[in-house]
Short mmCIF file of C-alpha atoms in Angstrom, two decimals:
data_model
loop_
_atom_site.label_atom_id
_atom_site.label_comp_id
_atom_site.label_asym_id
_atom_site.label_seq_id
_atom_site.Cartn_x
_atom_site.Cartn_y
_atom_site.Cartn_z
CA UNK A 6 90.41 118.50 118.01
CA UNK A 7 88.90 116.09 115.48
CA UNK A 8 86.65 117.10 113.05
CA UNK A 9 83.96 116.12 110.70
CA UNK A 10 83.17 115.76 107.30
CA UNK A 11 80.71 113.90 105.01
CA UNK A 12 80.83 112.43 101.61
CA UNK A 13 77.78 113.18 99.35
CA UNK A 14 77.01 111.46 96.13
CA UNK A 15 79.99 109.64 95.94
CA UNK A 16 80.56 105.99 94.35
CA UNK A 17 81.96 103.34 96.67
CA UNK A 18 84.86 104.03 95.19
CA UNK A 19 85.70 107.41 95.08
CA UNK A 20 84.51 107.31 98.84
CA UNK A 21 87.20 104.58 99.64
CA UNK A 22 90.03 106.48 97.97
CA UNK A 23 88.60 110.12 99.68
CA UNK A 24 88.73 107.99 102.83
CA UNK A 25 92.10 106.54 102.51
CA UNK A 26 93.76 109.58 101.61
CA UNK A 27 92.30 111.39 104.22
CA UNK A 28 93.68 109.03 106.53
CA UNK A 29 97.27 109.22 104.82
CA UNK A 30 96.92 113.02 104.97
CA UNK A 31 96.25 113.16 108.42
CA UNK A 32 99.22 113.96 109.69
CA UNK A 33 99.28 117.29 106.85
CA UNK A 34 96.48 118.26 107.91
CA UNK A 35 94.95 121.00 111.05
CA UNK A 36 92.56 118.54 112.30
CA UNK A 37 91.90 115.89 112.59
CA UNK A 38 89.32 114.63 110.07
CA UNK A 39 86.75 111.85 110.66
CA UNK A 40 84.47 110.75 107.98
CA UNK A 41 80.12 110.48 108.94
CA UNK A 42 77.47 109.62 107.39
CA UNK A 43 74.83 112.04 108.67
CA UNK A 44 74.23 115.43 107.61
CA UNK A 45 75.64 116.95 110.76
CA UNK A 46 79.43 117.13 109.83
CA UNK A 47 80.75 120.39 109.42
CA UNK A 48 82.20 119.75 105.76
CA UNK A 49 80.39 118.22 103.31
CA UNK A 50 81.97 116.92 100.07
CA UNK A 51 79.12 116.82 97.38
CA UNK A 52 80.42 114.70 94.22
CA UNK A 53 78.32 116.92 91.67
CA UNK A 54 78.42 114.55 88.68
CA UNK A 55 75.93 112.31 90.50
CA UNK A 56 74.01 115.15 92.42
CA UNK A 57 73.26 117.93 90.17
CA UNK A 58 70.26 119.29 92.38
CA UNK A 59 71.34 122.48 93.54
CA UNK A 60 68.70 122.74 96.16
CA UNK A 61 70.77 120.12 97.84
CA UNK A 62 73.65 122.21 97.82
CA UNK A 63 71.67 124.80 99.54
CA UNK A 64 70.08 122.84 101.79
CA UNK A 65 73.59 121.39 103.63
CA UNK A 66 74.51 125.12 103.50
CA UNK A 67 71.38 126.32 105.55
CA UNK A 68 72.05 124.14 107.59
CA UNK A 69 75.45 125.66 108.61
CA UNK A 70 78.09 122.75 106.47
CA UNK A 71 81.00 123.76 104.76
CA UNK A 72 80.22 122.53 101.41
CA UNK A 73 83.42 121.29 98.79
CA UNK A 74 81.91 120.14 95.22
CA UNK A 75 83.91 117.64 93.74
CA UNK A 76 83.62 116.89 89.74
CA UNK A 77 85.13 117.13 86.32
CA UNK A 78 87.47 120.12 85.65
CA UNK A 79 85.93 123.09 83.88
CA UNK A 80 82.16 121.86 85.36
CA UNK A 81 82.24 123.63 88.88
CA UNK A 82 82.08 127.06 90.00
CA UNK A 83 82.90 127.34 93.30
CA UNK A 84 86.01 128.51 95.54
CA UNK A 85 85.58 125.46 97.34
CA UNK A 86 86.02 122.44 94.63
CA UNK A 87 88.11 119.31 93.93
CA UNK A 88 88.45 118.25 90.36
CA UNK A 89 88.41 115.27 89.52
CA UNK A 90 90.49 112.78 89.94
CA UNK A 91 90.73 113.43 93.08
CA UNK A 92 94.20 114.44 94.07
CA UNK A 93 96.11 114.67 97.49
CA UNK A 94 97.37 118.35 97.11
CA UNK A 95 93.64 119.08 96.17
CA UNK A 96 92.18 118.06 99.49
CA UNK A 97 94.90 119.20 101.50
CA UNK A 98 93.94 122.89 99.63
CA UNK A 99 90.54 122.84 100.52
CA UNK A 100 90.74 121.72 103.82
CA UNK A 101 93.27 124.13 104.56
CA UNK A 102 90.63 126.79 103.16
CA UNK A 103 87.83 124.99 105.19
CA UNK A 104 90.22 124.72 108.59
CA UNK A 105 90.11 128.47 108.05
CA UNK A 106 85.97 128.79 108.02
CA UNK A 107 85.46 126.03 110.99
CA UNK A 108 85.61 128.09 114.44
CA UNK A 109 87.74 126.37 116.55
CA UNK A 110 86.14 126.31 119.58
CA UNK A 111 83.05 125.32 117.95
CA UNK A 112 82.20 121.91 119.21
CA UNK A 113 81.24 119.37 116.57
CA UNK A 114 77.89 117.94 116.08
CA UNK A 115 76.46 115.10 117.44
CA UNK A 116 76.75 112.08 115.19
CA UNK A 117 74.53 109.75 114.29
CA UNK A 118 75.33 107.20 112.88
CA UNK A 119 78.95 106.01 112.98
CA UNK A 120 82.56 107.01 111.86
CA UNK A 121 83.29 105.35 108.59
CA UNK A 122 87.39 105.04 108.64
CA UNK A 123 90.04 107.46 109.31
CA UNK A 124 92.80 106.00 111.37
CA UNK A 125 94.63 108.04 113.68
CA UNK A 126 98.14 108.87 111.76
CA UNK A 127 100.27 108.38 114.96
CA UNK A 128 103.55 106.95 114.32
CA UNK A 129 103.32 103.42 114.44
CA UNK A 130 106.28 100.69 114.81
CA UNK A 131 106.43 97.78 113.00
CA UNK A 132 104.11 95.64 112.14
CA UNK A 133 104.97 91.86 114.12
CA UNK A 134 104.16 89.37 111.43
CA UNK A 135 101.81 87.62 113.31
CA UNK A 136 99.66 90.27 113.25
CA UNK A 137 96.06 89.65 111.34
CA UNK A 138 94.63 91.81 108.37
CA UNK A 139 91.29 92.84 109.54
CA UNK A 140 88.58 91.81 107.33
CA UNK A 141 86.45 94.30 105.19
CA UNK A 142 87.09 96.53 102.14
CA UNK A 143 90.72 97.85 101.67
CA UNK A 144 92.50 100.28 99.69
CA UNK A 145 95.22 98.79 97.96
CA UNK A 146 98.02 100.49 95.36
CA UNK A 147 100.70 99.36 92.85
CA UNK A 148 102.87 101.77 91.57
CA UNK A 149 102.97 102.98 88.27
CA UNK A 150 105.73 105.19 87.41
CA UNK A 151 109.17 104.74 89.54
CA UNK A 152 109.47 107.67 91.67
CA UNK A 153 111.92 110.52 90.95
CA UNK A 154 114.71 111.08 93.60
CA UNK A 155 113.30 113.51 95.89
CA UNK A 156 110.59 110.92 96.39
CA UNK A 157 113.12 108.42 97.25
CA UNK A 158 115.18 110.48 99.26
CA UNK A 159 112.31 111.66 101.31
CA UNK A 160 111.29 108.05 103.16
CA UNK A 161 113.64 105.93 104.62
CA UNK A 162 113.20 102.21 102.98
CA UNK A 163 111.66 104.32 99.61
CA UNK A 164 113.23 102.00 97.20
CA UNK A 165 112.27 98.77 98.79
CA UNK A 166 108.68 100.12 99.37
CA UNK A 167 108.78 100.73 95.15
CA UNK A 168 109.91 97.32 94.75
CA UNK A 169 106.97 95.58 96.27
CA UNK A 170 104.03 98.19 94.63
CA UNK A 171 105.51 98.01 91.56
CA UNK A 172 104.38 94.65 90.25
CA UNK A 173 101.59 94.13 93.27
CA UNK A 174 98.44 95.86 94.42
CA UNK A 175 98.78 95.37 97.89
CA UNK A 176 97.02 98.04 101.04
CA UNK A 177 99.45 99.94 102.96
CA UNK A 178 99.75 97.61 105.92
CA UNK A 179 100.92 94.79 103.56
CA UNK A 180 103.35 96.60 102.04
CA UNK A 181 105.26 97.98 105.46
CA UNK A 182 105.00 94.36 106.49
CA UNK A 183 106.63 92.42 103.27
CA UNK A 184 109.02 96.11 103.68
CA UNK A 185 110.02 95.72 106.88
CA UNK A 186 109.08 99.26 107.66
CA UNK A 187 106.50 101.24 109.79
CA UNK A 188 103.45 101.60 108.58
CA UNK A 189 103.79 105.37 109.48
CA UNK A 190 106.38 105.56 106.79
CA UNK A 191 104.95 103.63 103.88
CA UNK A 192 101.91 105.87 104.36
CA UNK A 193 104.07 109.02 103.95
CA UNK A 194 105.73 106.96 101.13
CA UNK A 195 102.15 106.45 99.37
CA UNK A 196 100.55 110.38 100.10
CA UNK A 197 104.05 111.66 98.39
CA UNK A 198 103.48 109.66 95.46
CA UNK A 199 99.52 109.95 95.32
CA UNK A 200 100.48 113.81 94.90
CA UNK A 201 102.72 112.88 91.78
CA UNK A 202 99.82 110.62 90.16
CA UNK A 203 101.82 107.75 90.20
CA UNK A 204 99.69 105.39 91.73
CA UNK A 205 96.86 102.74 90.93
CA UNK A 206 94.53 102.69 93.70
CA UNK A 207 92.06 99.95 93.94
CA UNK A 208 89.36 99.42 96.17
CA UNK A 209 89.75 95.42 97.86
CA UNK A 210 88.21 93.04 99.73
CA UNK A 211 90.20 91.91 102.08
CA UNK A 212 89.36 88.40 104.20
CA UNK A 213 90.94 87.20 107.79
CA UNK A 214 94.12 85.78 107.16
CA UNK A 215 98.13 86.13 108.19
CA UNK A 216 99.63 88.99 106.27
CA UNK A 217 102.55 88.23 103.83
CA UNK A 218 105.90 87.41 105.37
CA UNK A 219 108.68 89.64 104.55
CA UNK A 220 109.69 89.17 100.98
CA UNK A 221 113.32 89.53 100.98
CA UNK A 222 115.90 87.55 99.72
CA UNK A 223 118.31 89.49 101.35
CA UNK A 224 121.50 88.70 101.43
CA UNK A 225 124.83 89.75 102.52
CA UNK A 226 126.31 90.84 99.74
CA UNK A 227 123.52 92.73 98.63
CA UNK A 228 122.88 94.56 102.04
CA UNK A 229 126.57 95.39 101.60
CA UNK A 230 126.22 96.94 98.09
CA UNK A 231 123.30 98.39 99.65
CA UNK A 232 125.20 100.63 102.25
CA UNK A 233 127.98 101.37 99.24
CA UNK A 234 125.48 102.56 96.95
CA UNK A 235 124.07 105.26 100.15
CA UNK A 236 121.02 103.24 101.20
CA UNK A 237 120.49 104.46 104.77
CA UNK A 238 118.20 101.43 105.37
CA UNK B 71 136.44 85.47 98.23
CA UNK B 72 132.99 85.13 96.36
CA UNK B 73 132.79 86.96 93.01
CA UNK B 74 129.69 88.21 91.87
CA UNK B 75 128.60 90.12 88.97
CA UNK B 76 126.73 92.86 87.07
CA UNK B 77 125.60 93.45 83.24
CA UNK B 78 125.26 96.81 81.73
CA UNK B 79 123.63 96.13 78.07
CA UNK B 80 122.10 98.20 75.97
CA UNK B 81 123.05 99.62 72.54
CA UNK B 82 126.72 101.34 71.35
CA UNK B 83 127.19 104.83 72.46
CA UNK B 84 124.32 104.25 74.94
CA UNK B 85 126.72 105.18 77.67
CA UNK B 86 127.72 101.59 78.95
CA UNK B 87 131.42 102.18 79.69
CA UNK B 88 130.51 105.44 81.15
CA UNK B 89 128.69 104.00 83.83
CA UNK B 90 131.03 101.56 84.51
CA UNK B 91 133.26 103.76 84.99
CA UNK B 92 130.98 105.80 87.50
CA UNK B 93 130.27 102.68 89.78
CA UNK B 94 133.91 100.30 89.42
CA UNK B 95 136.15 101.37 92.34
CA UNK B 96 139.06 101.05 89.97
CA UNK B 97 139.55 101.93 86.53
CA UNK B 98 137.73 99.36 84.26
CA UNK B 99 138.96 97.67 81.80
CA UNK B 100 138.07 98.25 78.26
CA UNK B 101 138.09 96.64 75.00
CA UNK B 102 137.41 99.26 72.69
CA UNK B 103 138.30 99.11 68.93
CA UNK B 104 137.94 102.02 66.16
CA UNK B 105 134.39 102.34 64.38
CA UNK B 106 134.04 101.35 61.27
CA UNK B 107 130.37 101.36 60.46
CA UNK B 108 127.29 103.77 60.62
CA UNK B 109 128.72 104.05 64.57
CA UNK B 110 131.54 105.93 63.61
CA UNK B 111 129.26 108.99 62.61
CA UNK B 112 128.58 109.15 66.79
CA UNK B 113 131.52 107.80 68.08
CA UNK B 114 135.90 106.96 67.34
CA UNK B 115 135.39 103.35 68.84
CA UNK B 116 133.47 101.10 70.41
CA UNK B 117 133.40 98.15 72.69
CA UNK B 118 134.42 94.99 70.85
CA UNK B 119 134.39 92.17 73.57
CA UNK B 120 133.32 93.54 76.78
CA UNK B 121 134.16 96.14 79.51
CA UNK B 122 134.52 95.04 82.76
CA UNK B 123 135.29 97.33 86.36
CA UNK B 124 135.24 95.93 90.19
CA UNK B 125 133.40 96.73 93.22
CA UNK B 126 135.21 96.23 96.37
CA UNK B 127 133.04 94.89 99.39
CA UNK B 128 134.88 94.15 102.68
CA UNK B 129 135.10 90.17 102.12
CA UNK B 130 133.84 90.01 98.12
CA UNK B 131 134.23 91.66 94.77
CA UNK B 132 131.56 92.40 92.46
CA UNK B 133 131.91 92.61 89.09
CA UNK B 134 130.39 94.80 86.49
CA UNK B 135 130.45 94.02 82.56
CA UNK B 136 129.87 95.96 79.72
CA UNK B 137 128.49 93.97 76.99
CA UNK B 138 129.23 95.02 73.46
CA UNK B 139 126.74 97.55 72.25
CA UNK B 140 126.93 96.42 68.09
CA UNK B 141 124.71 93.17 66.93
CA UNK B 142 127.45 92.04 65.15
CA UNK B 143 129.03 90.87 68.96
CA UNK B 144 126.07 89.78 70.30
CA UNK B 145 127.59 85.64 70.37
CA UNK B 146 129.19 87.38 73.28
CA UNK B 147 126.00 88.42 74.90
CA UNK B 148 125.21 85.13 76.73
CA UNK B 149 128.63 84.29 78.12
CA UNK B 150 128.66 87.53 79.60
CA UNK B 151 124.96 87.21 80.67
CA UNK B 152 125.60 83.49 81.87
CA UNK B 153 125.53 83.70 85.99
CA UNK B 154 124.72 87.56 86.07
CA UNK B 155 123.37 88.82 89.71
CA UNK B 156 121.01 91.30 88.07
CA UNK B 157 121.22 93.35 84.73
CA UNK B 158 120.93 96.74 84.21
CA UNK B 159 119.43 97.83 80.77
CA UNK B 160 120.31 101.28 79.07
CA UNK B 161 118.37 103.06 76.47
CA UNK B 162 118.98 106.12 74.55
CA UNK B 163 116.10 108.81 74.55
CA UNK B 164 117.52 110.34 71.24
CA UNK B 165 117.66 107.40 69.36
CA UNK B 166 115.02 106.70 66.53
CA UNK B 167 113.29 103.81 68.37
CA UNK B 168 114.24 103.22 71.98
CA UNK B 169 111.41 101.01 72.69
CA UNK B 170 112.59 98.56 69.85
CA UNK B 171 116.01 98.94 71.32
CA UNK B 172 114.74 97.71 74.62
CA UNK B 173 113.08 95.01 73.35
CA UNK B 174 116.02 93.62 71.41
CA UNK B 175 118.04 93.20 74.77
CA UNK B 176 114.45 92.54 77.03
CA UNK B 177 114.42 89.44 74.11
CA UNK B 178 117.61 88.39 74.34
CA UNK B 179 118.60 88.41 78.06
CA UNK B 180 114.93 87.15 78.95
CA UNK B 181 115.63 83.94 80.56
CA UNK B 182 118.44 85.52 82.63
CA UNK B 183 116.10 88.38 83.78
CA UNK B 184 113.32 86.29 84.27
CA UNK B 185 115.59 84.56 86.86
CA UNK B 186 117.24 87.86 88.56
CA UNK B 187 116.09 91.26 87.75
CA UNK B 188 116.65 94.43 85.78
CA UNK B 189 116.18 97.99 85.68
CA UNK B 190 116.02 100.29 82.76
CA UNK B 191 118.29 104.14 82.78
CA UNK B 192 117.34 106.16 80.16
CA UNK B 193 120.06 108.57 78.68
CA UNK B 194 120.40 111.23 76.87
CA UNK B 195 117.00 113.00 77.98
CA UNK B 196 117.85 116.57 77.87
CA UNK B 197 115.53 116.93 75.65
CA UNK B 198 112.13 114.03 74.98
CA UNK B 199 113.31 112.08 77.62
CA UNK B 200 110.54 112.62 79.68
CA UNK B 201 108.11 111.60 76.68
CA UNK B 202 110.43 108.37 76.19
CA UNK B 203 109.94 107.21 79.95
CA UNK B 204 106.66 107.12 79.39
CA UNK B 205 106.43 104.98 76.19
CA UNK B 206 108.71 102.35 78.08
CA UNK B 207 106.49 102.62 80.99
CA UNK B 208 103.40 102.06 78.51
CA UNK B 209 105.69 99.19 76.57
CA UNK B 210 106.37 97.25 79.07
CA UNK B 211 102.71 97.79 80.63
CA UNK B 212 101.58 96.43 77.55
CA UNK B 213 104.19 93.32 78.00
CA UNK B 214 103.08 92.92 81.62
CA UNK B 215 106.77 94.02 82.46
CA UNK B 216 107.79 95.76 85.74
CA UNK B 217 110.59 97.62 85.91
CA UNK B 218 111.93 100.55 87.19
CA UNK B 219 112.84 102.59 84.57
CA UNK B 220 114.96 106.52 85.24
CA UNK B 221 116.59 109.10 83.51
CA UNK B 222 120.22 108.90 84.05
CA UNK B 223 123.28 110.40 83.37
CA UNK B 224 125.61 107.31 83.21
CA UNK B 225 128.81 110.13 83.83
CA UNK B 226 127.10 111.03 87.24
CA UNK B 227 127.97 108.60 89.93
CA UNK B 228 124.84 109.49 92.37
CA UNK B 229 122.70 108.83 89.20
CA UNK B 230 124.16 105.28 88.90
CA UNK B 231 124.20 104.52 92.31
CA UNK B 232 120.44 105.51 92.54
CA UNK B 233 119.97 102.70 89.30
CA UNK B 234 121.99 100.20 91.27
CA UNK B 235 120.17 100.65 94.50
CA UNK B 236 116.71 100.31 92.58
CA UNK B 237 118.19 97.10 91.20
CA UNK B 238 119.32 95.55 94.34
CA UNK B 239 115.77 96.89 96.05
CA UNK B 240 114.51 95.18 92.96
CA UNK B 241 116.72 91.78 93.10
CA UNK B 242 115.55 91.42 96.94
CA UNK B 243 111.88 92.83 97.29
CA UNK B 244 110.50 92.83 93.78
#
């Protein structure tokens, strides 16, 4: 059962990454979570740096939302609060405590206006190369720190995927298609490092065009090192 | 049968013939002499021309050398570097300055890992190791550098296999 949630005083920004790691998170997560804009969602996320009205606060809760306050560390008071910067674990903790609150037979809301961006976290095969970036405003990383093992270990294809973010900012999609590997995968890739703070994410504006073809200069010799070194992929 | 090869560099005692050792499938070869300078306080002897150990693939060996750690060998340096696959750097956390120590081999084995690759293993980080990643990280930020840099122990074979799969991931995709 999907659910809803709305973003409150937030920058561009910070709304992209919230957005994008909600849709990385997806599969961590009870419900399904889908992003509106109205006032009707059943969690609202109130970035209190920019909206210190209090009444406003009170107001969403009257009106029967879940409310999460999001700001600098040490600033909040409230059970239900994500410091920033905004972290993976973080939102997986609150709406784990929120899942909790939200009767689940109650039906959501009627929306009004439309569903920002959360796409569904099924698994997904490989991309075919042919197939075209949509257009509009991406969310793109580069790695900053090489991963320790149990990162590595945990995604097939790991150490290629750290390859390509580590000189590149490039959005998820990108990156399983210069990897080779399902998108599913390089998104489980990118949540397990968000949660370590090793990545740069950047908001991007992405235009029509043919993704990147696979980077590799495989060869032989190196696929065979490969396999006697324990890669599984 | 195609030959390949390897470079380990990095200062003496960082733990070069170690690791060769951990990744040759047969014991390497070694060219080791008795210390006679300020080394000698750390270690008996040291590597005077260059280590070298094989890895057998089904139709190809690759080989893996050791360059000499000291300055005073470093006219060996290039012929060693000359046709390298990839290289893989070593620096010691417990050293007084490992981010001038990585620059003096960055410096002189540019060219070559311009044209191929390299990753960094940091030893010796029992204890400020973690501390000493991060400088690196923040040197070679500062450089506009990317490499994968680890903690490793060069004795422990799924370390170095971990540092040569980040260099081959980094030799095809990076």
């Amino acid at each position: 059962m999907n659910r809803t949630i709305q973003l409150h005083g937030f920058s561009k920004n910070d709304e992209m990454v919230f957005t994008s790691l909600l849709s990385l998170l997806s599969n961590k997560t009870q419900y399904q979570w889908d992003v509106v804009q109205n006032r009707a969602a059943e969690v609202v996320v109130i970035d209190v740096d920019n909206e210190s009205d209090t009444e406003v606060i009170r107001n969403f809760e009257r009106d029967g939302c879940k409310v999460i306050t999001y700001g600098q560390p040490g600033l909040i008071d409230s059970t239900l609060q994500l410091n920033k910067p905004m972290r993976a674990a973080a939102i997986l903790r609150c709406l784990a405590e929120v899942s909790t609150n939200v009767a689940v037979d109650k039906p959501n809301k009627p929306r009004e206006n439309e569903v920002l961006s959360v796409p569904s976290q099924q698994p997904q095969h490989n991309i075919p190369v042919s197939t075209p970036i949509p257009t509009g405003v991406s969310v793109s990383y580069r790695l900053k720190r090489w991963p320790d093992p149990s990162i590595l270990k945990a995604t097939p294809g790991a150490t290629r995927i750290c390859a390509i973010m580590l000189k590149q900012v490039l959005s998820a999609e990108e990156i399983a298609e210069s990897a080779g590997l399902a998108l599913s995968s390089v998104r489980e890739f990118i949540g397990n490092c968000d949660q370590k703070g090793y990545l740069d994410i950047k908001q991007r504006v992405s235009q029509i065009r043919t993704p990147p073809a696979p980077k590799s200069r495989s060869n032989p010799i190196l696929a065979k090192l490969r396999l006697k070194f324990g890669a599984r992929v | 049968m195609s030959e390949l090869k390897l470079v380990i560099t990095g200062t003496a005692g960082v733990g070069k013939t170690t690791a060769i050792h951990s990744l040759s499938d047969k014991p390497p070869i070694v060219t080791d002499a008795d210390t006679t300078d300020e080394l000698s306080e750390i270690k008996d002897t040291t590597t005077v021309a260059f280590d070298f150990g094989e890895i057998y693939l089904d139709d190809a060996t690759v080989h893996v050398y050791g360059t000499p750690g000291q300055e005073r060998f470093r006219h060996m340096w290039e012929i060693i570097a000359e046709g390298a696959l990839g290289f893989i750097l070593l620096v010691d956390a417990r050293r007084k300055d490992p981010i001038a120590d990585l620059e003096i081999y960055l410096d002189n084995f540019r060219q070559y890992i311009e044209s191929t690759s390299a990753v960094i293993g940091v030893t010796r980080t029992e204890t400020e190791g973690g501390q000493c990643i991060e400088d690196l990280y923040n040197y070679l930020e500062q450089k506009q550098l990317f490499y994968p840099i680890m903690a490793v122990d060069p004795r422990d074979k799924s370390d170095m296999s971990q540092l040569m799969l980040s260099l081959l991931a980094m030799l095809e995709y990076g």
